[in-house]
């Protein structure tokens, strides 16, 4: 029997809080999604003014980061014509995201969830995702 | 130019709080989704133990209730073979929900959003949605 | 070589005008779609206040009526469990509509397009579709 | 409660009129779609001879421009392999359009809708979208 580690809802909310703080700091209302280790949504927040399209894109970034255990910007790097990974972005009905802003959430060596951010530039989205991870790490350390 | 009223994120969280309180009272971990008046997600919470399939179902219930301005159980009533509305449940890639647990959120005469609940029986889901509306009404009255 | 008769855009607009007049008379802001004989959209109008979900539903009713050359309420009649036509409503990704409010548009014996209405009850939708056909017939007769 | 500005149907028709005039000038029968601020269709016109595939493509361009608040040709610029935004075009079931011809419609600082054009080259589509915005701005200025 396997035992799987998975973010709780309270932990997902900590990640969202960290992302929102950074989003407020840079002045971009973001869509913020947190999934479990299988890529299934735990918590979502669209800040007032977040883009409509980003509701799905944020979820897809989190899905990709968690379920493929890879930052979306790392997929971006290898998803270039001629690379053997090119084309991955059309998989799962196009839900595999190669756009910056999705990060896996680790507990030690294990991926326990994913966070995806959308509404800014991919770099802004990634900055908020990174800030969320740092905030979460700080808040949950023993 | 039209002027449209839309739930803010803070108001969406009040609805989620109200739904969660009822869910805890009846002991069923729920998936809770709140959309804007067009059916686009604002906030989502999967309580620890909420069902994986319910992540989508809760969102679809909220989408239907908001964007069609009708409780999903009211669609259920008319979506019976021989009724002229039968078949509505397959529309929007099957996202039009006829399963109890989705309610429109009103501001006076206007639909300003929708709430959808899933993981219990449809009646339990509906009870939590109704409790959310009551909680929201109480918290936001002048 | 086949020669196909198809509604022109101007004829499609006449149908929309007829539907809108009836919608205004009964006081329901409707979504109104007109397709060609293959079910491909020619013209669409969402009256101010028409439902968001009805944007797709109106198009699907028109698609069904034109491309299947059958009123959606006629499909409704036969789409009951035990009838050999039951299940037709899930075809084409659920776009085959069995909800009242879609009518084929004829030129003599030929289906040259379809009209679909949504936002009211199925009977109200059907009334507007019928009014559109009558208006069109009156306006285009020699 | 948020207050959102949204194009009315009459305003959407002005945009379509402006696009059609330009399309007639350059001699290309176009598909023209106008959505609200959330990317939901308000009005659509397929000029006689407009391409069948363009029925969907025009709608997707308008959806993208409105709901992502960005011209589709601006997405085109950044959606190149190696850019952090590459892959955005597969999102929303591929409905995020990176093909020229979709523009957001502004009221001051606010995006209140989107227009999408298809059937010509992307540049011709964009020219018609731009002409539509100019026509709309002229017709609606105080």
XYZ file of C-alpha atoms in Angstrom:
568
model
C 0.000 0.000 0.000
C 1.265 3.468 -0.846
C 1.064 6.424 1.449
C 0.805 9.735 -0.328
C 1.617 13.112 1.141
C -0.825 15.827 0.055
C -1.257 19.486 0.913
C -4.131 20.159 3.288
C -6.575 22.936 2.532
C -5.069 25.086 5.287
C -1.633 24.679 3.727
C -3.045 25.569 0.325
C -4.453 28.765 1.817
C -1.006 29.686 3.144
C 0.343 29.407 -0.383
C -2.468 31.604 -1.675
C -1.795 34.161 1.053
C 1.866 34.303 0.054
C 1.030 34.752 -3.602
C -1.531 37.461 -2.878
C 0.923 39.439 -0.759
C 3.417 39.511 -3.620
C 0.669 40.323 -6.136
C -0.436 43.259 -4.029
C 3.176 44.404 -3.729
C 3.625 44.499 -7.507
C 0.101 45.801 -8.090
C -1.241 43.029 -10.331
C -4.543 41.347 -9.402
C -3.835 37.661 -9.959
C -5.655 34.380 -10.323
C -4.081 31.911 -7.899
C -4.663 28.150 -7.950
C -3.327 25.419 -5.677
C -3.706 21.738 -6.504
C -2.859 18.537 -4.730
C -0.082 16.155 -5.824
C -2.340 14.707 -8.536
C -3.141 18.105 -10.003
C -6.661 18.279 -8.561
C -7.734 21.702 -7.331
C -7.716 22.404 -3.591
C -8.131 26.168 -3.455
C -8.530 29.050 -5.854
C -8.716 32.800 -5.567
C -9.367 35.399 -8.264
C -8.335 38.736 -6.847
C -10.726 41.521 -7.866
C -9.641 42.445 -11.390
C -7.918 39.150 -12.233
C -8.362 38.182 -15.872
C -11.149 35.854 -16.941
C -8.897 33.689 -19.088
C -6.464 33.357 -16.200
C -9.022 31.416 -14.166
C -8.290 28.374 -16.315
C -4.658 29.166 -17.054
C -3.717 29.426 -13.371
C -5.348 26.059 -12.726
C -3.544 24.501 -15.676
C -0.183 25.805 -14.489
C -0.770 24.343 -11.029
C -1.994 21.076 -12.557
C 1.101 20.805 -14.721
C 3.565 21.696 -11.974
C 2.066 19.204 -9.527
C 1.119 16.297 -11.743
C 4.235 16.455 -13.935
C 6.384 17.496 -10.937
C 8.038 20.193 -12.968
C 7.995 23.978 -13.029
C 6.148 25.228 -16.091
C 9.116 27.419 -17.040
C 11.269 24.289 -17.103
C 8.874 22.779 -19.611
C 9.105 26.066 -21.482
C 12.863 25.707 -21.791
C 12.648 22.297 -23.435
C 9.466 22.903 -25.429
C 11.262 24.307 -28.458
C 11.155 22.841 -31.974
C 13.841 20.197 -32.372
C 13.837 19.289 -28.700
C 12.442 15.837 -27.967
C 9.991 17.412 -25.524
C 8.516 19.741 -28.104
C 4.763 19.297 -28.365
C 4.162 18.531 -24.708
C 2.105 21.732 -24.488
C -0.772 20.280 -26.503
C -1.235 17.255 -24.245
C -4.204 16.812 -21.903
C -6.348 18.957 -24.214
C -3.682 21.660 -24.078
C -3.702 21.793 -20.280
C 0.023 20.999 -19.974
C 1.298 24.521 -19.486
C 4.667 25.695 -20.710
C 4.011 29.269 -19.631
C 5.960 30.586 -16.658
C 4.081 30.783 -13.364
C 3.571 27.191 -12.216
C 5.693 25.577 -9.504
C 5.559 22.231 -7.732
C 5.277 22.335 -3.952
C 7.706 20.059 -2.140
C 7.767 18.378 1.228
C 11.344 17.218 1.410
C 11.818 15.135 -1.737
C 8.122 14.707 -2.385
C 5.880 16.808 -4.566
C 2.768 17.369 -2.461
C 0.994 19.923 -4.658
C 1.341 22.690 -7.181
C 0.725 26.401 -7.427
C -0.194 28.300 -10.573
C -0.483 32.046 -11.064
C -1.854 34.009 -13.995
C -2.834 37.544 -15.021
C 0.541 39.281 -15.210
C 3.458 38.636 -17.495
C 4.814 35.102 -17.173
C 7.737 36.519 -15.180
C 5.394 38.353 -12.805
C 3.329 35.202 -12.452
C 6.474 33.223 -11.668
C 7.642 35.824 -9.151
C 4.368 35.463 -7.272
C 4.536 31.679 -7.376
C 8.086 31.783 -6.017
C 7.033 34.221 -3.288
C 4.209 31.875 -2.357
C 6.615 28.963 -1.950
C 8.951 31.073 0.220
C 6.071 32.308 2.356
C 4.778 28.766 2.776
C 8.230 27.452 3.683
C 8.635 30.146 6.304
C 5.186 29.625 7.815
C 5.363 25.841 7.973
C 8.907 25.273 9.185
C 9.110 23.718 12.614
C -22.771 50.895 -21.972
C -24.261 48.390 -19.524
C -23.420 48.399 -15.831
C -23.185 44.962 -14.259
C -23.011 44.038 -10.571
C -20.555 41.282 -9.672
C -19.571 39.602 -6.408
C -16.218 40.715 -5.077
C -13.711 38.150 -3.871
C -14.366 39.071 -0.237
C -18.081 38.470 -0.751
C -17.336 35.142 -2.395
C -15.311 34.135 0.665
C -18.269 34.939 2.915
C -20.365 32.519 0.889
C -17.681 29.860 1.205
C -17.487 30.420 4.942
C -21.223 29.942 5.239
C -21.135 26.747 3.214
C -18.210 25.348 5.192
C -19.925 25.992 8.526
C -22.950 23.979 7.403
C -20.735 21.265 5.938
C -18.898 20.921 9.241
C -22.211 20.800 11.084
C -23.446 17.874 9.010
C -20.015 16.273 8.905
C -19.497 16.144 5.135
C -16.284 17.600 3.663
C -17.492 19.546 0.639
C -16.140 21.131 -2.509
C -17.418 24.711 -2.642
C -17.269 26.961 -5.688
C -18.367 30.563 -6.156
C -18.567 32.199 -9.580
C -19.339 35.659 -10.830
C -22.542 36.583 -12.678
C -21.178 35.147 -15.940
C -20.271 31.817 -14.368
C -16.518 32.475 -14.127
C -14.837 31.171 -10.975
C -13.984 33.629 -8.198
C -13.160 31.330 -5.288
C -12.973 27.626 -4.587
C -12.337 25.471 -1.560
C -12.016 21.724 -1.301
C -12.351 20.817 2.329
C -9.955 18.065 3.372
C -11.653 14.843 2.233
C -13.850 16.451 -0.451
C -14.332 14.218 -3.476
C -12.093 14.585 -6.511
C -14.959 14.495 -9.007
C -16.726 17.164 -7.003
C -14.022 19.690 -7.859
C -15.525 19.994 -11.316
C -19.135 19.297 -10.345
C -19.211 22.086 -7.753
C -17.840 24.519 -10.330
C -20.407 23.418 -12.908
C -23.261 23.833 -10.449
C -22.110 27.359 -9.633
C -21.637 28.121 -13.330
C -25.147 26.938 -14.161
C -26.835 28.739 -11.296
C -25.124 32.030 -12.092
C -25.039 32.056 -15.878
C -28.523 30.566 -16.358
C -29.868 32.409 -13.298
C -31.581 29.292 -12.055
C -31.117 26.862 -9.189
C -29.816 23.543 -10.472
C -32.645 21.712 -8.689
C -35.115 23.807 -10.680
C -33.491 22.561 -13.869
C -33.705 19.087 -12.381
C -37.468 19.430 -12.012
C -38.020 20.245 -15.670
C -35.298 18.026 -17.124
C -37.441 14.898 -17.337
C -38.216 12.966 -20.525
C -41.275 14.438 -22.195
C -40.682 17.915 -20.785
C -39.684 20.492 -23.372
C -36.531 21.270 -21.374
C -35.246 17.711 -21.402
C -31.732 17.543 -22.763
C -30.546 20.828 -21.292
C -28.086 18.848 -19.143
C -25.865 17.956 -22.089
C -25.272 21.575 -23.132
C -21.960 23.419 -22.668
C -20.077 20.110 -22.864
C -22.357 18.752 -20.174
C -21.548 21.599 -17.798
C -25.199 22.635 -17.428
C -25.916 20.936 -14.132
C -29.318 19.553 -13.200
C -28.026 18.119 -9.927
C -29.156 19.783 -6.705
C -26.627 22.030 -4.983
C -26.273 25.105 -7.185
C -27.947 28.410 -6.353
C -27.802 31.861 -7.913
C -26.700 34.685 -5.635
C -28.902 37.761 -5.805
C -28.378 41.408 -5.052
C -31.948 42.642 -5.104
C -33.292 41.586 -8.519
C -29.873 41.000 -10.044
C -27.969 37.746 -10.187
C -24.431 38.703 -9.139
C -22.912 35.233 -8.883
C -23.523 31.581 -8.162
C -22.569 29.001 -5.555
C -22.145 25.289 -6.194
C -21.560 22.540 -3.653
C -20.644 18.910 -4.180
C -19.495 15.824 -2.282
C -22.613 14.890 -0.315
C -26.027 13.828 -1.531
C -27.629 16.441 -3.768
C -29.916 17.366 -0.844
C -26.921 17.825 1.484
C -25.207 19.874 -1.204
C -28.318 22.016 -1.568
C -28.615 22.443 2.197
C -25.067 23.805 2.319
C -25.692 26.121 -0.633
C -28.829 27.442 1.028
C -26.956 27.910 4.320
C -24.270 29.828 2.433
C -26.839 32.204 0.966
C -28.401 32.775 4.384
C -25.017 33.376 6.002
C -24.066 35.787 3.229
C -27.364 37.650 3.501
C -26.916 38.017 7.252
C -23.288 39.181 6.999
C -23.853 41.684 4.205
C -27.133 43.284 5.239
C -26.859 46.966 5.980
C -22.405 18.992 -58.966
C -24.889 19.932 -56.247
C -26.397 23.354 -55.876
C -27.258 24.237 -52.315
C -29.666 26.928 -51.221
C -28.474 28.861 -48.195
C -29.797 31.823 -46.228
C -27.962 35.047 -46.958
C -26.830 37.253 -44.107
C -29.577 39.755 -44.875
C -32.183 37.002 -44.666
C -30.685 35.830 -41.387
C -31.065 39.366 -40.027
C -34.753 39.355 -40.978
C -35.197 36.228 -38.884
C -33.408 37.872 -35.970
C -35.588 40.966 -36.306
C -38.719 38.826 -36.157
C -37.488 36.974 -33.087
C -36.520 40.178 -31.313
C -39.913 41.757 -31.929
C -41.640 38.806 -30.277
C -39.085 38.764 -27.435
C -39.746 42.414 -26.757
C -43.493 41.779 -26.852
C -43.243 39.096 -24.151
C -40.566 40.988 -22.235
C -37.792 38.363 -22.257
C -34.320 39.391 -23.487
C -33.294 36.495 -25.711
C -30.207 35.040 -27.338
C -30.990 34.536 -31.032
C -28.879 32.480 -33.436
C -29.309 31.808 -37.140
C -27.259 29.204 -38.982
C -26.971 28.116 -42.564
C -28.215 24.782 -43.886
C -25.111 23.015 -42.540
C -25.582 24.405 -39.034
C -22.793 26.981 -39.307
C -23.523 30.334 -37.682
C -24.503 33.280 -39.899
C -25.758 35.805 -37.353
C -26.200 36.090 -33.611
C -27.678 38.615 -31.243
C -27.721 38.636 -27.450
C -30.301 41.158 -26.397
C -29.184 43.161 -23.364
C -29.900 40.880 -20.410
C -29.895 37.593 -22.344
C -28.427 34.726 -20.326
C -24.771 33.798 -20.636
C -25.464 30.079 -20.961
C -28.006 30.807 -23.690
C -25.270 32.093 -25.992
C -24.244 28.512 -26.648
C -27.674 26.931 -26.232
C -29.283 29.178 -28.857
C -26.521 28.285 -31.298
C -26.924 24.581 -30.584
C -30.674 24.741 -31.148
C -30.157 26.453 -34.504
C -27.409 23.983 -35.406
C -29.652 21.032 -34.604
C -32.698 22.395 -36.408
C -30.753 23.181 -39.564
C -28.282 20.328 -39.778
C -30.716 17.638 -38.667
C -33.595 19.365 -40.488
C -35.862 18.912 -37.501
C -37.415 21.172 -34.895
C -35.759 20.623 -31.530
C -39.134 20.039 -29.906
C -39.709 17.186 -32.370
C -36.495 15.607 -31.164
C -37.748 16.222 -27.646
C -40.875 14.201 -28.348
C -38.943 11.141 -29.439
C -36.032 11.489 -27.034
C -37.667 9.508 -24.249
C -36.312 6.317 -22.710
C -37.500 3.299 -24.682
C -37.765 5.230 -27.932
C -35.191 4.247 -30.529
C -34.140 7.897 -30.775
C -33.342 8.180 -27.096
C -29.791 9.347 -26.520
C -29.601 11.602 -29.554
C -29.163 14.564 -27.168
C -25.640 13.533 -26.205
C -24.339 13.452 -29.791
C -21.956 16.035 -31.217
C -20.545 16.676 -27.740
C -24.072 17.256 -26.484
C -24.794 19.913 -29.093
C -27.819 18.061 -30.519
C -30.537 19.968 -28.708
C -33.808 18.409 -27.656
C -34.941 21.564 -25.878
C -37.758 23.545 -27.486
C -36.766 26.690 -29.356
C -34.985 25.526 -32.517
C -36.682 25.480 -35.918
C -35.459 24.731 -39.429
C -35.945 27.463 -42.012
C -37.447 26.292 -45.284
C -37.389 27.540 -48.816
C -40.095 25.440 -50.394
C -39.078 21.853 -49.638
C -35.499 22.731 -48.810
C -34.002 23.470 -45.421
C -31.861 26.554 -45.982
C -30.974 27.364 -42.375
C -32.020 27.169 -38.747
C -32.995 29.490 -35.951
C -32.445 28.896 -32.245
C -33.678 30.938 -29.316
C -32.756 30.719 -25.645
C -33.210 32.567 -22.357
C -36.901 32.053 -21.644
C -38.810 28.873 -20.972
C -38.558 26.394 -23.855
C -42.125 27.340 -24.837
C -41.250 31.062 -24.857
C -38.148 30.273 -26.881
C -40.236 28.281 -29.343
C -42.827 31.053 -29.584
C -40.087 33.500 -30.576
C -38.622 31.080 -33.106
C -42.061 30.561 -34.638
C -42.667 34.318 -34.745
C -39.321 34.724 -36.501
C -40.294 32.238 -39.194
C -43.636 33.977 -39.729
C -41.998 37.395 -39.906
C -39.430 36.081 -42.368
C -42.089 34.455 -44.528
C -44.080 37.689 -44.649
C -41.045 39.843 -45.456
C -39.613 37.609 -48.168
C -42.731 36.586 -50.056
C -42.872 37.882 -53.580
C -19.948 44.389 -4.776
C -17.991 45.164 -7.942
C -19.414 47.298 -10.717
C -18.452 46.200 -14.221
C -18.863 48.076 -17.507
C -20.024 45.993 -20.466
C -20.774 46.761 -24.114
C -24.475 46.910 -24.909
C -25.820 45.107 -27.960
C -26.281 48.395 -29.812
C -22.629 49.273 -29.179
C -21.582 45.843 -30.385
C -23.500 46.450 -33.615
C -21.624 49.711 -34.157
C -18.370 47.765 -33.963
C -19.688 45.239 -36.471
C -20.776 48.031 -38.810
C -17.291 49.532 -38.677
C -15.644 46.207 -39.406
C -18.004 45.461 -42.301
C -17.356 48.824 -43.937
C -13.626 48.139 -43.947
C -14.167 44.575 -45.130
C -16.243 45.825 -48.053
C -13.577 48.408 -48.851
C -10.865 45.759 -49.115
C -13.225 43.261 -50.748
C -12.948 40.414 -48.240
C -16.152 38.944 -46.780
C -15.370 38.571 -43.079
C -16.679 36.823 -39.996
C -17.049 39.436 -37.257
C -17.591 38.661 -33.574
C -18.053 40.978 -30.610
C -17.961 39.726 -27.026
C -18.521 41.295 -23.644
C -15.742 41.963 -21.132
C -15.752 38.313 -20.028
C -15.417 36.990 -23.558
C -19.076 35.956 -23.952
C -20.591 36.590 -27.396
C -22.886 39.583 -27.865
C -23.162 39.819 -31.644
C -21.870 37.980 -34.684
C -22.065 38.461 -38.422
C -20.809 36.250 -41.218
C -20.773 38.309 -44.367
C -21.914 36.320 -47.402
C -18.844 34.354 -48.433
C -17.107 34.433 -45.043
C -15.173 31.258 -44.313
C -16.775 28.470 -42.308
C -13.749 27.949 -40.055
C -13.673 31.660 -39.375
C -16.988 31.442 -37.544
C -15.167 29.924 -34.587
C -11.843 31.694 -35.108
C -13.426 35.161 -35.059
C -15.206 34.302 -31.820
C -12.004 32.982 -30.259
C -10.075 36.113 -31.221
C -12.756 38.291 -29.631
C -12.833 36.055 -26.549
C -9.069 36.261 -26.134
C -8.847 40.014 -26.668
C -11.621 40.716 -24.160
C -11.018 38.147 -21.457
C -7.209 38.406 -21.494
C -7.359 42.155 -22.202
C -4.734 41.860 -24.882
C -4.626 42.129 -28.662
C -4.128 38.719 -30.223
C -1.171 40.022 -32.225
C 0.485 40.983 -28.940
C 0.145 37.394 -27.809
C 1.546 36.413 -31.180
C 4.679 38.466 -30.540
C 5.473 36.702 -27.266
C 4.271 33.225 -28.228
C 7.542 32.105 -29.799
C 9.618 29.117 -28.697
C 12.007 30.171 -25.948
C 9.732 32.973 -24.724
C 8.220 32.353 -21.305
C 4.728 32.826 -22.771
C 5.121 30.125 -25.400
C 2.321 27.593 -25.176
C -0.407 30.060 -24.207
C -2.121 29.275 -27.518
C -3.200 25.802 -26.423
C -5.060 27.029 -23.332
C -8.864 27.038 -23.001
C -9.099 24.119 -25.451
C -6.980 26.098 -27.874
C -9.346 29.073 -27.799
C -6.605 31.502 -26.703
C -5.826 33.006 -30.079
C -2.399 34.260 -31.066
C -3.511 35.062 -34.614
C -3.806 38.718 -35.567
C -7.311 40.157 -35.740
C -8.538 40.363 -32.149
C -8.619 43.622 -30.205
C -9.926 44.582 -26.782
C -12.516 47.360 -26.707
C -11.841 50.025 -24.116
C -13.990 52.527 -22.265
C -11.320 54.734 -20.755
C -9.079 52.367 -18.781
C -11.592 49.536 -18.719
C -11.869 46.669 -21.163
C -15.601 46.441 -21.889
C -15.510 43.897 -24.699
C -13.559 42.427 -27.573
C -13.774 42.216 -31.351
C -12.457 39.397 -33.485
C -12.266 39.212 -37.265
C -11.438 36.277 -39.508
C -11.488 35.224 -43.162
C -8.669 37.323 -44.633
C -4.986 37.296 -43.873
C -4.254 38.055 -40.213
C -3.166 41.540 -41.268
C -6.413 42.129 -43.148
C -8.332 40.811 -40.159
C -6.418 43.180 -37.893
C -7.011 46.121 -40.246
C -10.754 45.499 -40.040
C -10.664 45.162 -36.258
C -8.738 48.420 -35.985
C -11.185 50.131 -38.345
C -14.044 48.869 -36.202
C -12.515 50.397 -33.069
C -11.981 53.716 -34.847
C -15.526 53.724 -36.207
C -16.903 52.885 -32.765
C -14.814 55.609 -31.118
C -16.057 58.164 -33.624
C -19.713 57.155 -33.309
C -19.779 57.023 -29.515
C -17.754 60.088 -28.599
C -19.726 62.684 -26.698
